[in-house]
XYZ file of C-alpha atoms in Angstrom:
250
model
C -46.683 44.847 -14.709
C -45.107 48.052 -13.781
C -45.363 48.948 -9.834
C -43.693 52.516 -8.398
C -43.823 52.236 -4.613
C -43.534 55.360 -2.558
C -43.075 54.894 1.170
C -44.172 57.446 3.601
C -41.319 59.109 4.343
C -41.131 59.905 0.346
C -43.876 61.285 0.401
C -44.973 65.029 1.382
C -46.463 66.583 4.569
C -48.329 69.152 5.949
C -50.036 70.671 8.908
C -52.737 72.839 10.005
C -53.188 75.271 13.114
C -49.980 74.559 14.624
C -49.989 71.218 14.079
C -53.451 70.522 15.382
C -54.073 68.876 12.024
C -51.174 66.692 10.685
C -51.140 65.371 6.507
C -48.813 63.224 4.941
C -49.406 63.820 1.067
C -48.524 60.834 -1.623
C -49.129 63.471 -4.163
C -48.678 66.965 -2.803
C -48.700 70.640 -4.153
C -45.880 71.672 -6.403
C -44.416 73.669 -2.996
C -44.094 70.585 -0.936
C -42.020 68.195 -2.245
C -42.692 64.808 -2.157
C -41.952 62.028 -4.684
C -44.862 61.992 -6.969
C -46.469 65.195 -9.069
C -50.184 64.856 -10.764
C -51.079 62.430 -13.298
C -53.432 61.412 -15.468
C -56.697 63.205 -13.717
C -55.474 62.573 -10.603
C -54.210 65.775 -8.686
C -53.530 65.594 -5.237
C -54.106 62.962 -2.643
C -53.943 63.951 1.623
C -54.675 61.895 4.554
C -55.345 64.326 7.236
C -55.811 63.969 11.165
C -55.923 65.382 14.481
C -55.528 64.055 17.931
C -57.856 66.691 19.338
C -59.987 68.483 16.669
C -59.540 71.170 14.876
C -60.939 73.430 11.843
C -59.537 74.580 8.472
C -61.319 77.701 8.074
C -63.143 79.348 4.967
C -61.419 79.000 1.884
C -61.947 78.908 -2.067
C -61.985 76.048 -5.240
C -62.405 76.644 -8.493
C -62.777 73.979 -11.402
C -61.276 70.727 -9.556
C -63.685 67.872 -8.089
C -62.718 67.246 -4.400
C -63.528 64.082 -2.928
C -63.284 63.293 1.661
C -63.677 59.923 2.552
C -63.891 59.346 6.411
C -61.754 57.148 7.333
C -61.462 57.319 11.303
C -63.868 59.333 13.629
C -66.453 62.345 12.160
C -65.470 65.792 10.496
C -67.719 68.398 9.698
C -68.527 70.621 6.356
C -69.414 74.049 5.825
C -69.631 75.421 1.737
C -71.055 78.486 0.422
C -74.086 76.690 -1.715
C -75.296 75.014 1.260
C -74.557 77.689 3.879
C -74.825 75.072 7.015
C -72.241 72.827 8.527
C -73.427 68.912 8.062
C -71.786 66.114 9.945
C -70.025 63.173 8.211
C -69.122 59.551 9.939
C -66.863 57.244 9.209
C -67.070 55.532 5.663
C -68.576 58.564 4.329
C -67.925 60.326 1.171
C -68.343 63.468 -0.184
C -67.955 65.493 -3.576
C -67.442 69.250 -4.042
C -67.742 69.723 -7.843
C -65.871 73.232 -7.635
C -67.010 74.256 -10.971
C -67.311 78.104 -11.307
C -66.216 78.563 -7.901
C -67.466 78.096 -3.965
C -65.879 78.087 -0.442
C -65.629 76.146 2.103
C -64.429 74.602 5.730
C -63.659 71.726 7.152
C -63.530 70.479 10.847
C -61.922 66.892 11.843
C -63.127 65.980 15.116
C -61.434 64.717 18.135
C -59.373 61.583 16.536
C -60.323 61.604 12.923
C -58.839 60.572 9.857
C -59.923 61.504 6.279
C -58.867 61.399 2.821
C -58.670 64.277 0.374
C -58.458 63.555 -3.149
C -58.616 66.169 -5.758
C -59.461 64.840 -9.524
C -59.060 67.200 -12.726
C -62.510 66.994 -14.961
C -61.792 69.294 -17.593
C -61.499 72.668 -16.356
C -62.257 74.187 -19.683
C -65.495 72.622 -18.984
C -66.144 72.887 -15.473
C -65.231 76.237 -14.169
C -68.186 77.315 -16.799
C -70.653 75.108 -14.568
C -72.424 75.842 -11.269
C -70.923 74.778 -8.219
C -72.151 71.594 -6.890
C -71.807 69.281 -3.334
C -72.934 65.816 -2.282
C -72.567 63.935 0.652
C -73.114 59.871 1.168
C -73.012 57.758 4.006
C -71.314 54.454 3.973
C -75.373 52.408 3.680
C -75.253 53.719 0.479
C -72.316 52.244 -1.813
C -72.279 48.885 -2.507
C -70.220 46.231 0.036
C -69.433 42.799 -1.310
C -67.942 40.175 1.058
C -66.520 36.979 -0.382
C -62.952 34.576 0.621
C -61.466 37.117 3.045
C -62.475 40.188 1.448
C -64.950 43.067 1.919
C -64.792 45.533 -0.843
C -66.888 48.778 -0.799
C -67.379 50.557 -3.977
C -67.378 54.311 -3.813
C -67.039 55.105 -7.519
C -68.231 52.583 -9.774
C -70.775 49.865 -10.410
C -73.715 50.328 -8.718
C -72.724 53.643 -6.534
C -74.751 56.810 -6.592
C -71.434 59.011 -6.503
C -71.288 60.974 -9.995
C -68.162 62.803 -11.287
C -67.677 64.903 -14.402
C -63.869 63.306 -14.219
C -63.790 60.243 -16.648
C -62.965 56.845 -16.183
C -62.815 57.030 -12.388
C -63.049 53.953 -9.764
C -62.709 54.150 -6.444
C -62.831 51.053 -3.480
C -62.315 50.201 -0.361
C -60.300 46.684 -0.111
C -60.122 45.070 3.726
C -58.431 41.777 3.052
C -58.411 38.843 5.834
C -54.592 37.416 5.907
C -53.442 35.179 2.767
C -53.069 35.395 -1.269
C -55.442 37.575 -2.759
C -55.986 37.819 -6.454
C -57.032 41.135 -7.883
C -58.456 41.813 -11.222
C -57.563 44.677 -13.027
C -58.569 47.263 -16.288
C -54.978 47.790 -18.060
C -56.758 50.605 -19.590
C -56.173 52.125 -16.129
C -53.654 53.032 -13.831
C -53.960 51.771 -10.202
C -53.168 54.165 -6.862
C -53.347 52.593 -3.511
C -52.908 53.769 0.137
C -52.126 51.403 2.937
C -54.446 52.385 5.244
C -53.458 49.457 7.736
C -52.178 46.645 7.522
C -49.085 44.665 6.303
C -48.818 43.194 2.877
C -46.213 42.020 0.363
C -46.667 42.941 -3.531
C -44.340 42.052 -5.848
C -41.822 41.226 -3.228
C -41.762 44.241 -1.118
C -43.507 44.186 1.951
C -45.745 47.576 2.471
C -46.793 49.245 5.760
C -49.278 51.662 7.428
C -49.308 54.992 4.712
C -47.158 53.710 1.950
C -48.463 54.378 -1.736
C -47.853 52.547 -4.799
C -49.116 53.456 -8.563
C -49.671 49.712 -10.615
C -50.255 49.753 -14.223
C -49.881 47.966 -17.234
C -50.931 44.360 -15.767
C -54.783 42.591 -15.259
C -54.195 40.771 -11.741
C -52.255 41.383 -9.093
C -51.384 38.953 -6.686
C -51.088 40.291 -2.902
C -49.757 38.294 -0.147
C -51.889 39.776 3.022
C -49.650 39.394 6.237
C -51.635 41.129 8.645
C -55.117 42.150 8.482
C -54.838 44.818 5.682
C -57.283 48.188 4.548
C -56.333 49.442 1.115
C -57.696 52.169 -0.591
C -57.496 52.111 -4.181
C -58.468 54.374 -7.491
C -58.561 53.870 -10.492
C -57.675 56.614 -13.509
C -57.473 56.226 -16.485
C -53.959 56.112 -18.894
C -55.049 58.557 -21.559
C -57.799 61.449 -21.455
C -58.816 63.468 -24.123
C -58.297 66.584 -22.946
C -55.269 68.518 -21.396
C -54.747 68.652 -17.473
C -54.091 71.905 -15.373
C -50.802 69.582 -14.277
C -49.643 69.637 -17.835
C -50.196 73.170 -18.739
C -48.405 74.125 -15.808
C -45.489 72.231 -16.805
C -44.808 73.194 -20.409
């Protein structure tokens, strides 16, 4: 099993508005540092908040499928294709599909939290499609409760989420304090966000916003030592097809 932790002060930041909207970034643009640079289809990974509210105004995407998940309080969406702003609560999800290009805004509300996660799908293929959006509320993925554990599935079996980027998982993990025993796909590689929480893995002990990739391994064993959120996805190892990330570094 092969586990690369990055704390939060490795990782990179970022603000909006004067610092109306704060991000810490485990996998930021090439311009602001931070430990970790793309892989596999995985691109870019923000949690963003504000204290009092504030909006990211109109801008473009091209190619790339964006993914918000609501993590604290309500935000707000405006695109091109659907030319109104719509509301989104917490444990919501939504997908741009940027394809041949749209724009769009954002607006986090008075105290809320969100992810950003941008996934690579091909863009030979997908900036010659139509642009594309959905939007899901939290009654519609699947929640499964068993031994201390409630785990929501936002990409996988049984959710109505569709991406063009292959091989992708994506869950929710809120684990009640003890040993937990996670099975895994050592096809894939593992990225999880500490949401909350306080947990030991592999004999380090992880807090609030720290990262860690986990690969090569089917279980992992995690020692919950405070009530604990974790936000996990799943990429795959090898794709048949070459990123953005890796034609920008040759």
């Amino acid at each position: 099993m092969n586990i690369n932790v990055i704390k939060k002060n490795q990782q990179a930041s970022g603000q909006f508005n004067g610092g109306e909207i704060l991000e810490n970034k485990p996998i930021g643009f090439p311009r602001e540092g931070g430990q970790l640079k793309p892989y596999s289809n995985l691109f870019y990974w923000a949690h963003a908040w504000s204290e009092k509210g504030s909006t990211i105004g109109l801008h473009p995407h091209q190619g790339f499928e964006i993914l918000s998940f609501v993590l604290q309080g309500s935000i707000e969406h405006f695109d091109t294709k659907l030319n109104r702003w719509l509301s989104l609560k917490k444990g919501a999800a939504q997908i741009i599909r940027a394809g041949n290009g749209i724009s769009h805004s954002e607006k986090l509300n008075e105290g809320a939290h969100m992810f950003q996660i941008w996934f690579d799908p091909n863009l030979d293929k997908t900036l010659q499609q139509e642009a594309s959006y959905d939007d899901y509320s939290i009654d519609k993925f699947p929640i499964e409760q068993v031994d201390g554990l409630k785990k929501t599935t936002y990409k996988g079996a049984g959710s109505p989420l569709f991406m063009d980027a292959p091989e992708v998982e994506i869950y929710n993990y809120e684990f009640q304090v003890g040993k937990h025993q996670i099975e895994l796909d050592e096809s894939k590689i593992y990225s999880a966000y500490l949401i909350s929480g306080n947990m030991n893995i592999n004999e380090e002990v992880l807090e609030n916003d720290d990262f860690f990739i986990l690969e090569n391994s089917s279980t992992v064993q995690l020692e919950i030592l405070k009530e604990t959120i974790l936000f996990v996805v799943a990429t795959p190892k090898e794709l048949d097809y070459k990123t953005y990330a890796k034609r920008m570094m040759q």
